[in-house]
Amino acid sequence: MNRYSPALIVLHWALALALFVALFMGGDIASLSNDLDLKVDRLVVHMSAGGVIGALFVVRLVAIYLSRPIMTDKKANNRFAKLVKAYHLALYFVVFAIVLSGIAIAIQINMKGIV
Ligand code: HEM
């Protein structure tokens, strides 16, 4: 029944938590005036955390691919299992889209020059 290693499970929940923190932090930063130095400081933390989240996502996907722990029993073929798989794929896609769009915004507004 247990198809994932403890390390993968910990990584999963750590990433879920980090995503929520990055999400709320982004909303908070967006509400700050561009004239505040505080905004730049927070953005540096936000961008670093976002980058780490993106990198850990890649690590997790590679680890899953290498260990192939998913769906080895009969349940693998039932509709619920397929739904869960599709849901996770969509979720991964959204996370990467957020990370990439964050990087795109940072490049567009010349964040490197600002920092
Ligand atoms: C895990 C991933 C991330 C999440 C959940 C996230 C979330 C957010 C949110 C909610 C906002 C506010 C958008 C708004 O209401 O205007 C935001 C803004 C922003 N994010 Fe991210 N972000 C992530 C990763 C990144 C990364 C990797 C970078 C860059 C390397 C980045 C750079 C930025 C920048 C530059 C802004 C604009 C702030 C402003 O000018 O107001 N983000 N992010």
mmCIF file of N, CA and C and ligand atoms in Angstrom:
data_model
loop_
_atom_site.group_PDB
_atom_site.id
_atom_site.type_symbol
_atom_site.label_atom_id
_atom_site.label_comp_id
_atom_site.label_asym_id
_atom_site.label_seq_id
_atom_site.Cartn_x
_atom_site.Cartn_y
_atom_site.Cartn_z
ATOM 1 N N MET A 1 0.820 -1.203 0.000
ATOM 2 C CA MET A 1 0.000 0.000 0.000
ATOM 3 C C MET A 1 0.861 1.264 0.000
ATOM 4 N N ASN A 2 1.940 1.289 0.845
ATOM 5 C CA ASN A 2 2.767 2.487 0.909
ATOM 6 C C ASN A 2 3.694 2.564 -0.299
ATOM 7 N N ARG A 3 3.424 3.519 -1.198
ATOM 8 C CA ARG A 3 4.142 3.531 -2.462
ATOM 9 C C ARG A 3 5.244 4.573 -2.534
ATOM 10 N N TYR A 4 5.312 5.438 -1.546
ATOM 11 C CA TYR A 4 6.323 6.500 -1.571
ATOM 12 C C TYR A 4 7.267 6.355 -0.383
ATOM 13 N N SER A 5 8.538 6.725 -0.603
ATOM 14 C CA SER A 5 9.503 6.681 0.500
ATOM 15 C C SER A 5 9.219 7.843 1.456
ATOM 16 N N PRO A 6 9.645 7.711 2.744
ATOM 17 C CA PRO A 6 9.418 8.796 3.707
ATOM 18 C C PRO A 6 10.022 10.113 3.223
ATOM 19 N N ALA A 7 11.186 10.044 2.565
ATOM 20 C CA ALA A 7 11.844 11.274 2.092
ATOM 21 C C ALA A 7 10.953 11.991 1.074
ATOM 22 N N LEU A 8 10.336 11.229 0.181
ATOM 23 C CA LEU A 8 9.460 11.840 -0.830
ATOM 24 C C LEU A 8 8.217 12.441 -0.194
ATOM 25 N N ILE A 9 7.713 11.770 0.832
ATOM 26 C CA ILE A 9 6.512 12.285 1.510
ATOM 27 C C ILE A 9 6.834 13.602 2.221
ATOM 28 N N VAL A 10 7.997 13.631 2.917
ATOM 29 C CA VAL A 10 8.409 14.864 3.612
ATOM 30 C C VAL A 10 8.595 15.985 2.596
ATOM 31 N N LEU A 11 9.260 15.678 1.477
ATOM 32 C CA LEU A 11 9.496 16.678 0.432
ATOM 33 C C LEU A 11 8.171 17.205 -0.128
ATOM 34 N N HIS A 12 7.216 16.311 -0.294
ATOM 35 C CA HIS A 12 5.900 16.687 -0.813
ATOM 36 C C HIS A 12 5.230 17.723 0.076
ATOM 37 N N TRP A 13 5.186 17.449 1.384
ATOM 38 C CA TRP A 13 4.487 18.365 2.289
ATOM 39 C C TRP A 13 5.279 19.641 2.536
ATOM 40 N N ALA A 14 6.619 19.514 2.513
ATOM 41 C CA ALA A 14 7.450 20.716 2.672
ATOM 42 C C ALA A 14 7.209 21.649 1.479
ATOM 43 N N LEU A 15 7.104 21.078 0.289
ATOM 44 C CA LEU A 15 6.865 21.889 -0.909
ATOM 45 C C LEU A 15 5.469 22.509 -0.890
ATOM 46 N N ALA A 16 4.496 21.736 -0.434
ATOM 47 C CA ALA A 16 3.124 22.261 -0.370
ATOM 48 C C ALA A 16 3.081 23.478 0.557
ATOM 49 N N LEU A 17 3.759 23.346 1.709
ATOM 50 C CA LEU A 17 3.799 24.449 2.675
ATOM 51 C C LEU A 17 4.536 25.660 2.085
ATOM 52 N N ALA A 18 5.705 25.382 1.476
ATOM 53 C CA ALA A 18 6.521 26.463 0.899
ATOM 54 C C ALA A 18 5.744 27.202 -0.193
ATOM 55 N N LEU A 19 4.945 26.475 -0.959
ATOM 56 C CA LEU A 19 4.151 27.092 -2.027
ATOM 57 C C LEU A 19 3.136 28.084 -1.466
ATOM 58 N N PHE A 20 2.476 27.669 -0.379
ATOM 59 C CA PHE A 20 1.492 28.567 0.232
ATOM 60 C C PHE A 20 2.178 29.819 0.786
ATOM 61 N N VAL A 21 3.355 29.619 1.414
ATOM 62 C CA VAL A 21 4.089 30.766 1.966
ATOM 63 C C VAL A 21 4.468 31.722 0.824
ATOM 64 N N ALA A 22 5.006 31.155 -0.294
ATOM 65 C CA ALA A 22 5.410 31.987 -1.442
ATOM 66 C C ALA A 22 4.209 32.724 -2.025
ATOM 67 N N LEU A 23 3.072 32.037 -2.056
ATOM 68 C CA LEU A 23 1.852 32.627 -2.617
ATOM 69 C C LEU A 23 1.399 33.835 -1.800
ATOM 70 N N PHE A 24 1.325 33.656 -0.476
ATOM 71 C CA PHE A 24 0.873 34.755 0.374
ATOM 72 C C PHE A 24 1.924 35.864 0.441
ATOM 73 N N MET A 25 3.184 35.465 0.410
ATOM 74 C CA MET A 25 4.263 36.452 0.430
ATOM 75 C C MET A 25 4.201 37.314 -0.831
ATOM 76 N N GLY A 26 3.942 36.659 -1.984
ATOM 77 C CA GLY A 26 3.835 37.387 -3.262
ATOM 78 C C GLY A 26 2.714 38.408 -3.203
ATOM 79 N N GLY A 27 1.568 38.001 -2.657
ATOM 80 C CA GLY A 27 0.419 38.911 -2.538
ATOM 81 C C GLY A 27 0.744 40.097 -1.656
ATOM 82 N N ASP A 28 1.457 39.826 -0.569
ATOM 83 C CA ASP A 28 1.845 40.872 0.381
ATOM 84 C C ASP A 28 2.817 41.856 -0.281
ATOM 85 N N ILE A 29 3.795 41.308 -1.017
ATOM 86 C CA ILE A 29 4.797 42.146 -1.685
ATOM 87 C C ILE A 29 4.128 43.043 -2.734
ATOM 88 N N ALA A 30 3.193 42.457 -3.486
ATOM 89 C CA ALA A 30 2.533 43.212 -4.561
ATOM 90 C C ALA A 30 1.792 44.434 -4.007
ATOM 91 N N SER A 31 1.346 44.339 -2.748
ATOM 92 C CA SER A 31 0.584 45.457 -2.184
ATOM 93 C C SER A 31 1.491 46.583 -1.663
ATOM 94 N N LEU A 32 2.814 46.344 -1.630
ATOM 95 C CA LEU A 32 3.737 47.378 -1.134
ATOM 96 C C LEU A 32 4.084 48.380 -2.236
ATOM 97 N N SER A 33 4.369 49.618 -1.846
ATOM 98 C CA SER A 33 4.764 50.643 -2.823
ATOM 99 C C SER A 33 6.146 50.319 -3.390
ATOM 100 N N ASN A 34 6.315 50.610 -4.675
ATOM 101 C CA ASN A 34 7.605 50.345 -5.326
ATOM 102 C C ASN A 34 8.731 51.216 -4.752
ATOM 103 N N ASP A 35 8.382 52.285 -4.024
ATOM 104 C CA ASP A 35 9.403 53.186 -3.475
ATOM 105 C C ASP A 35 10.064 52.626 -2.212
ATOM 106 N N LEU A 36 9.471 51.595 -1.635
ATOM 107 C CA LEU A 36 9.998 51.072 -0.369
ATOM 108 C C LEU A 36 11.177 50.131 -0.596
ATOM 109 N N ASP A 37 12.275 50.358 0.139
ATOM 110 C CA ASP A 37 13.412 49.424 0.085
ATOM 111 C C ASP A 37 12.996 48.063 0.609
ATOM 112 N N LEU A 38 12.058 48.124 1.569
ATOM 113 C CA LEU A 38 11.534 46.892 2.174
ATOM 114 C C LEU A 38 10.986 45.935 1.106
ATOM 115 N N LYS A 39 10.396 46.528 0.054
ATOM 116 C CA LYS A 39 9.818 45.708 -1.010
ATOM 117 C C LYS A 39 10.913 44.914 -1.734
ATOM 118 N N VAL A 40 12.045 45.590 -1.976
ATOM 119 C CA VAL A 40 13.152 44.907 -2.661
ATOM 120 C C VAL A 40 13.681 43.777 -1.781
ATOM 121 N N ASP A 41 13.853 44.072 -0.474
ATOM 122 C CA ASP A 41 14.352 43.036 0.446
ATOM 123 C C ASP A 41 13.436 41.818 0.446
ATOM 124 N N ARG A 42 12.147 42.092 0.509
ATOM 125 C CA ARG A 42 11.186 40.968 0.545
ATOM 126 C C ARG A 42 11.176 40.213 -0.777
ATOM 127 N N LEU A 43 11.326 40.977 -1.872
ATOM 128 C CA LEU A 43 11.338 40.308 -3.175
ATOM 129 C C LEU A 43 12.545 39.381 -3.329
ATOM 130 N N VAL A 44 13.684 39.800 -2.746
ATOM 131 C CA VAL A 44 14.879 38.952 -2.824
ATOM 132 C C VAL A 44 14.589 37.610 -2.133
ATOM 133 N N VAL A 45 13.948 37.699 -0.949
ATOM 134 C CA VAL A 45 13.590 36.462 -0.227
ATOM 135 C C VAL A 45 12.589 35.650 -1.050
ATOM 136 N N HIS A 46 11.581 36.351 -1.595
ATOM 137 C CA HIS A 46 10.536 35.693 -2.378
ATOM 138 C C HIS A 46 11.129 34.967 -3.600
ATOM 139 N N MET A 47 12.032 35.655 -4.308
ATOM 140 C CA MET A 47 12.608 35.068 -5.521
ATOM 141 C C MET A 47 13.517 33.887 -5.177
ATOM 142 N N SER A 48 14.280 34.037 -4.074
ATOM 143 C CA SER A 48 15.152 32.932 -3.668
ATOM 144 C C SER A 48 14.310 31.716 -3.286
ATOM 145 N N ALA A 49 13.257 31.973 -2.480
ATOM 146 C CA ALA A 49 12.391 30.861 -2.054
ATOM 147 C C ALA A 49 11.714 30.218 -3.271
ATOM 148 N N GLY A 50 11.254 31.062 -4.211
ATOM 149 C CA GLY A 50 10.603 30.543 -5.423
ATOM 150 C C GLY A 50 11.557 29.689 -6.243
ATOM 151 N N GLY A 51 12.817 30.148 -6.330
ATOM 152 C CA GLY A 51 13.827 29.384 -7.066
ATOM 153 C C GLY A 51 14.092 28.034 -6.413
ATOM 154 N N VAL A 52 14.168 28.053 -5.055
ATOM 155 C CA VAL A 52 14.409 26.791 -4.322
ATOM 156 C C VAL A 52 13.219 25.841 -4.530
ATOM 157 N N ILE A 53 12.008 26.397 -4.488
ATOM 158 C CA ILE A 53 10.816 25.568 -4.696
ATOM 159 C C ILE A 53 10.860 24.910 -6.083
ATOM 160 N N GLY A 54 11.190 25.719 -7.102
ATOM 161 C CA GLY A 54 11.284 25.181 -8.469
ATOM 162 C C GLY A 54 12.320 24.063 -8.548
ATOM 163 N N ALA A 55 13.500 24.305 -7.923
ATOM 164 C CA ALA A 55 14.577 23.307 -7.975
ATOM 165 C C ALA A 55 14.162 22.030 -7.235
ATOM 166 N N LEU A 56 13.510 22.197 -6.059
ATOM 167 C CA LEU A 56 13.092 21.006 -5.292
ATOM 168 C C LEU A 56 12.017 20.213 -6.044
ATOM 169 N N PHE A 57 11.194 20.927 -6.795
ATOM 170 C CA PHE A 57 10.187 20.241 -7.600
ATOM 171 C C PHE A 57 10.849 19.329 -8.625
ATOM 172 N N VAL A 58 11.913 19.852 -9.249
ATOM 173 C CA VAL A 58 12.632 19.048 -10.238
ATOM 174 C C VAL A 58 13.248 17.824 -9.544
ATOM 175 N N VAL A 59 13.877 18.061 -8.364
ATOM 176 C CA VAL A 59 14.485 16.955 -7.606
ATOM 177 C C VAL A 59 13.440 15.880 -7.310
ATOM 178 N N ARG A 60 12.257 16.339 -6.868
ATOM 179 C CA ARG A 60 11.194 15.406 -6.504
ATOM 180 C C ARG A 60 10.722 14.594 -7.719
ATOM 181 N N LEU A 61 10.562 15.286 -8.842
ATOM 182 C CA LEU A 61 10.105 14.581 -10.039
ATOM 183 C C LEU A 61 11.125 13.545 -10.505
ATOM 184 N N VAL A 62 12.421 13.927 -10.432
ATOM 185 C CA VAL A 62 13.474 12.991 -10.837
ATOM 186 C C VAL A 62 13.480 11.785 -9.885
ATOM 187 N N ALA A 63 13.350 12.057 -8.569
ATOM 188 C CA ALA A 63 13.349 10.971 -7.574
ATOM 189 C C ALA A 63 12.177 10.025 -7.815
ATOM 190 N N ILE A 64 11.009 10.588 -8.128
ATOM 191 C CA ILE A 64 9.832 9.753 -8.392
ATOM 192 C C ILE A 64 10.069 8.915 -9.642
ATOM 193 N N TYR A 65 10.627 9.560 -10.659
ATOM 194 C CA TYR A 65 10.861 8.855 -11.921
ATOM 195 C C TYR A 65 11.842 7.703 -11.721
ATOM 196 N N LEU A 66 12.918 7.971 -10.954
ATOM 197 C CA LEU A 66 13.944 6.946 -10.758
ATOM 198 C C LEU A 66 13.452 5.788 -9.902
ATOM 199 N N SER A 67 12.623 6.103 -8.882
ATOM 200 C CA SER A 67 12.189 5.018 -7.987
ATOM 201 C C SER A 67 10.886 4.371 -8.473
ATOM 202 N N ARG A 68 10.207 5.034 -9.399
ATOM 203 C CA ARG A 68 8.943 4.538 -9.966
ATOM 204 C C ARG A 68 8.032 3.890 -8.928
ATOM 205 N N PRO A 69 7.691 4.651 -7.870
ATOM 206 C CA PRO A 69 6.905 4.037 -6.800
ATOM 207 C C PRO A 69 5.408 4.004 -7.055
ATOM 208 N N ILE A 70 4.988 4.667 -8.132
ATOM 209 C CA ILE A 70 3.556 4.902 -8.276
ATOM 210 C C ILE A 70 2.793 3.701 -8.825
ATOM 211 N N MET A 71 1.679 3.405 -8.163
ATOM 212 C CA MET A 71 0.663 2.508 -8.708
ATOM 213 C C MET A 71 1.196 1.156 -9.207
ATOM 214 N N THR A 72 1.660 0.360 -8.284
ATOM 215 C CA THR A 72 2.127 -0.950 -8.713
ATOM 216 C C THR A 72 1.050 -2.026 -8.554
ATOM 217 N N ASP A 73 -0.008 -1.708 -7.799
ATOM 218 C CA ASP A 73 -1.036 -2.718 -7.598
ATOM 219 C C ASP A 73 -2.210 -2.536 -8.558
ATOM 220 N N LYS A 74 -3.231 -3.364 -8.350
ATOM 221 C CA LYS A 74 -4.376 -3.345 -9.252
ATOM 222 C C LYS A 74 -5.108 -2.006 -9.262
ATOM 223 N N LYS A 75 -5.021 -1.328 -8.102
ATOM 224 C CA LYS A 75 -5.747 -0.064 -7.989
ATOM 225 C C LYS A 75 -5.252 0.956 -9.013
ATOM 226 N N ALA A 76 -4.034 0.697 -9.551
ATOM 227 C CA ALA A 76 -3.450 1.647 -10.491
ATOM 228 C C ALA A 76 -4.377 1.934 -11.662
ATOM 229 N N ASN A 77 -5.221 0.995 -12.004
ATOM 230 C CA ASN A 77 -6.027 1.178 -13.201
ATOM 231 C C ASN A 77 -7.426 1.722 -12.930
ATOM 232 N N ASN A 78 -7.762 1.875 -11.641
ATOM 233 C CA ASN A 78 -9.119 2.357 -11.440
ATOM 234 C C ASN A 78 -9.233 3.851 -11.744
ATOM 235 N N ARG A 79 -10.456 4.300 -11.904
ATOM 236 C CA ARG A 79 -10.685 5.672 -12.360
ATOM 237 C C ARG A 79 -10.145 6.713 -11.401
ATOM 238 N N PHE A 80 -10.273 6.412 -10.092
ATOM 239 C CA PHE A 80 -9.816 7.370 -9.082
ATOM 240 C C PHE A 80 -8.309 7.587 -9.194
ATOM 241 N N ALA A 81 -7.589 6.471 -9.380
ATOM 242 C CA ALA A 81 -6.130 6.570 -9.493
ATOM 243 C C ALA A 81 -5.747 7.409 -10.708
ATOM 244 N N LYS A 82 -6.473 7.244 -11.793
ATOM 245 C CA LYS A 82 -6.172 8.023 -13.001
ATOM 246 C C LYS A 82 -6.475 9.497 -12.785
ATOM 247 N N LEU A 83 -7.554 9.741 -12.044
ATOM 248 C CA LEU A 83 -7.928 11.127 -11.738
ATOM 249 C C LEU A 83 -6.849 11.794 -10.889
ATOM 250 N N VAL A 84 -6.370 11.043 -9.885
ATOM 251 C CA VAL A 84 -5.325 11.565 -9.001
ATOM 252 C C VAL A 84 -4.069 11.892 -9.812
ATOM 253 N N LYS A 85 -3.738 10.999 -10.734
ATOM 254 C CA LYS A 85 -2.540 11.201 -11.550
ATOM 255 C C LYS A 85 -2.698 12.455 -12.417
ATOM 256 N N ALA A 86 -3.850 12.589 -13.053
ATOM 257 C CA ALA A 86 -4.109 13.753 -13.912
ATOM 258 C C ALA A 86 -4.071 15.034 -13.080
ATOM 259 N N TYR A 87 -4.642 14.964 -11.875
ATOM 260 C CA TYR A 87 -4.663 16.125 -10.979
ATOM 261 C C TYR A 87 -3.244 16.552 -10.626
ATOM 262 N N HIS A 88 -2.387 15.570 -10.301
ATOM 263 C CA HIS A 88 -1.018 15.890 -9.939
ATOM 264 C C HIS A 88 -0.245 16.478 -11.124
ATOM 265 N N LEU A 89 -0.475 15.911 -12.299
ATOM 266 C CA LEU A 89 0.207 16.442 -13.489
ATOM 267 C C LEU A 89 -0.161 17.905 -13.706
ATOM 268 N N ALA A 90 -1.468 18.192 -13.567
ATOM 269 C CA ALA A 90 -1.944 19.566 -13.750
ATOM 270 C C ALA A 90 -1.314 20.489 -12.697
ATOM 271 N N LEU A 91 -1.200 19.960 -11.469
ATOM 272 C CA LEU A 91 -0.625 20.735 -10.371
ATOM 273 C C LEU A 91 0.847 21.054 -10.645
ATOM 274 N N TYR A 92 1.600 20.065 -11.113
ATOM 275 C CA TYR A 92 3.011 20.283 -11.442
ATOM 276 C C TYR A 92 3.124 21.348 -12.523
ATOM 277 N N PHE A 93 2.246 21.254 -13.518
ATOM 278 C CA PHE A 93 2.274 22.204 -14.623
ATOM 279 C C PHE A 93 2.056 23.627 -14.089
ATOM 280 N N VAL A 94 1.070 23.776 -13.209
ATOM 281 C CA VAL A 94 0.750 25.102 -12.647
ATOM 282 C C VAL A 94 1.944 25.642 -11.847
ATOM 283 N N VAL A 95 2.562 24.779 -11.032
ATOM 284 C CA VAL A 95 3.697 25.228 -10.219
ATOM 285 C C VAL A 95 4.839 25.722 -11.113
ATOM 286 N N PHE A 96 5.158 24.942 -12.145
ATOM 287 C CA PHE A 96 6.238 25.370 -13.034
ATOM 288 C C PHE A 96 5.869 26.656 -13.767
ATOM 289 N N ALA A 97 4.598 26.788 -14.141
ATOM 290 C CA ALA A 97 4.146 28.006 -14.824
ATOM 291 C C ALA A 97 4.327 29.213 -13.897
ATOM 292 N N ILE A 98 4.013 29.031 -12.593
ATOM 293 C CA ILE A 98 4.165 30.142 -11.632
ATOM 294 C C ILE A 98 5.636 30.525 -11.498
ATOM 295 N N VAL A 99 6.488 29.498 -11.331
ATOM 296 C CA VAL A 99 7.918 29.774 -11.168
ATOM 297 C C VAL A 99 8.468 30.473 -12.419
ATOM 298 N N LEU A 100 8.103 29.952 -13.602
ATOM 299 C CA LEU A 100 8.605 30.545 -14.846
ATOM 300 C C LEU A 100 8.070 31.966 -15.035
ATOM 301 N N SER A 101 6.784 32.182 -14.683
ATOM 302 C CA SER A 101 6.241 33.536 -14.859
ATOM 303 C C SER A 101 6.901 34.498 -13.876
ATOM 304 N N GLY A 102 7.243 34.013 -12.663
ATOM 305 C CA GLY A 102 7.962 34.847 -11.684
ATOM 306 C C GLY A 102 9.318 35.254 -12.242
ATOM 307 N N ILE A 103 10.017 34.286 -12.828
ATOM 308 C CA ILE A 103 11.335 34.582 -13.416
ATOM 309 C C ILE A 103 11.170 35.576 -14.578
ATOM 310 N N ALA A 104 10.112 35.375 -15.380
ATOM 311 C CA ALA A 104 9.861 36.274 -16.519
ATOM 312 C C ALA A 104 9.594 37.705 -16.043
ATOM 313 N N ILE A 105 8.786 37.834 -14.965
ATOM 314 C CA ILE A 105 8.511 39.189 -14.425
ATOM 315 C C ILE A 105 9.819 39.822 -13.952
ATOM 316 N N ALA A 106 10.633 39.021 -13.225
ATOM 317 C CA ALA A 106 11.892 39.546 -12.679
ATOM 318 C C ALA A 106 12.803 40.045 -13.799
ATOM 319 N N ILE A 107 12.836 39.308 -14.906
ATOM 320 C CA ILE A 107 13.680 39.731 -16.038
ATOM 321 C C ILE A 107 13.100 40.991 -16.667
ATOM 322 N N GLN A 108 11.768 40.975 -16.858
ATOM 323 C CA GLN A 108 11.093 42.091 -17.532
ATOM 324 C C GLN A 108 11.287 43.427 -16.787
ATOM 325 N N ILE A 109 11.206 43.364 -15.455
ATOM 326 C CA ILE A 109 11.340 44.620 -14.691
ATOM 327 C C ILE A 109 12.793 44.881 -14.266
ATOM 328 N N ASN A 110 13.704 44.116 -14.828
ATOM 329 C CA ASN A 110 15.136 44.250 -14.530
ATOM 330 C C ASN A 110 15.421 44.189 -13.031
ATOM 331 N N MET A 111 14.942 43.137 -12.398
ATOM 332 C CA MET A 111 15.108 42.946 -10.952
ATOM 333 C C MET A 111 16.583 42.914 -10.548
ATOM 334 N N LYS A 112 17.426 42.370 -11.434
ATOM 335 C CA LYS A 112 18.854 42.274 -11.137
ATOM 336 C C LYS A 112 19.428 43.675 -10.918
ATOM 337 N N GLY A 113 19.058 44.600 -11.817
ATOM 338 C CA GLY A 113 19.518 45.980 -11.705
ATOM 339 C C GLY A 113 18.971 46.643 -10.444
ATOM 340 N N ILE A 114 17.709 46.373 -10.123
ATOM 341 C CA ILE A 114 17.080 46.982 -8.939
ATOM 342 C C ILE A 114 17.754 46.504 -7.659
ATOM 343 N N VAL A 115 18.000 45.187 -7.590
ATOM 344 C CA VAL A 115 18.625 44.625 -6.378
ATOM 345 C C VAL A 115 20.058 45.146 -6.242
HETATM 346 C C1 HEM B 1 6.715 29.011 -6.046
HETATM 347 C C2 HEM B 1 6.551 29.859 -6.642
HETATM 348 C C3 HEM B 1 5.997 31.274 -6.583
HETATM 349 C C4 HEM B 1 4.781 31.725 -6.116
HETATM 350 C C5 HEM B 1 3.667 30.901 -5.495
HETATM 351 C C6 HEM B 1 4.738 33.152 -6.369
HETATM 352 C C7 HEM B 1 3.683 33.977 -6.063
HETATM 353 C C8 HEM B 1 3.607 35.326 -6.362
HETATM 354 C C9 HEM B 1 2.456 36.185 -6.159
HETATM 355 C C10 HEM B 1 1.117 35.739 -5.576
HETATM 356 C C11 HEM B 1 2.783 37.427 -6.576
HETATM 357 C C12 HEM B 1 1.896 38.677 -6.545
HETATM 358 C C13 HEM B 1 1.253 38.916 -7.888
HETATM 359 C C14 HEM B 1 0.363 40.156 -7.866
HETATM 360 O O1 HEM B 1 -0.684 40.117 -7.213
HETATM 361 O O2 HEM B 1 0.741 41.146 -8.501
HETATM 362 C C15 HEM B 1 4.154 37.375 -7.052
HETATM 363 C C16 HEM B 1 4.841 38.457 -7.546
HETATM 364 C C17 HEM B 1 6.142 38.413 -7.992
HETATM 365 N N1 HEM B 1 6.962 37.312 -8.020
HETATM 366 FE FE1 HEM B 1 6.460 35.447 -7.443
HETATM 367 N N2 HEM B 1 5.923 33.529 -6.963
HETATM 368 C C18 HEM B 1 6.725 32.419 -7.095
HETATM 369 C C19 HEM B 1 8.003 32.352 -7.626
HETATM 370 C C20 HEM B 1 8.713 33.435 -8.090
HETATM 371 C C21 HEM B 1 10.050 33.380 -8.656
HETATM 372 C C22 HEM B 1 10.868 32.095 -8.854
HETATM 373 C C23 HEM B 1 10.398 34.658 -8.972
HETATM 374 C C24 HEM B 1 11.648 35.186 -9.596
HETATM 375 C C25 HEM B 1 12.801 34.607 -9.665
HETATM 376 C C26 HEM B 1 9.285 35.517 -8.596
HETATM 377 C C27 HEM B 1 9.263 36.885 -8.768
HETATM 378 C C28 HEM B 1 8.184 37.690 -8.549
HETATM 379 C C29 HEM B 1 8.142 39.116 -8.867
HETATM 380 C C30 HEM B 1 9.297 39.935 -9.465
HETATM 381 C C31 HEM B 1 6.869 39.579 -8.519
HETATM 382 C C32 HEM B 1 6.319 41.009 -8.710
HETATM 383 C C33 HEM B 1 6.240 41.807 -7.439
HETATM 384 C C34 HEM B 1 5.758 43.220 -7.734
HETATM 385 O O3 HEM B 1 6.392 43.900 -8.475
HETATM 386 O O4 HEM B 1 4.748 43.598 -7.191
HETATM 387 N N3 HEM B 1 8.292 34.737 -8.062
HETATM 388 N N4 HEM B 1 4.621 36.087 -6.915
#
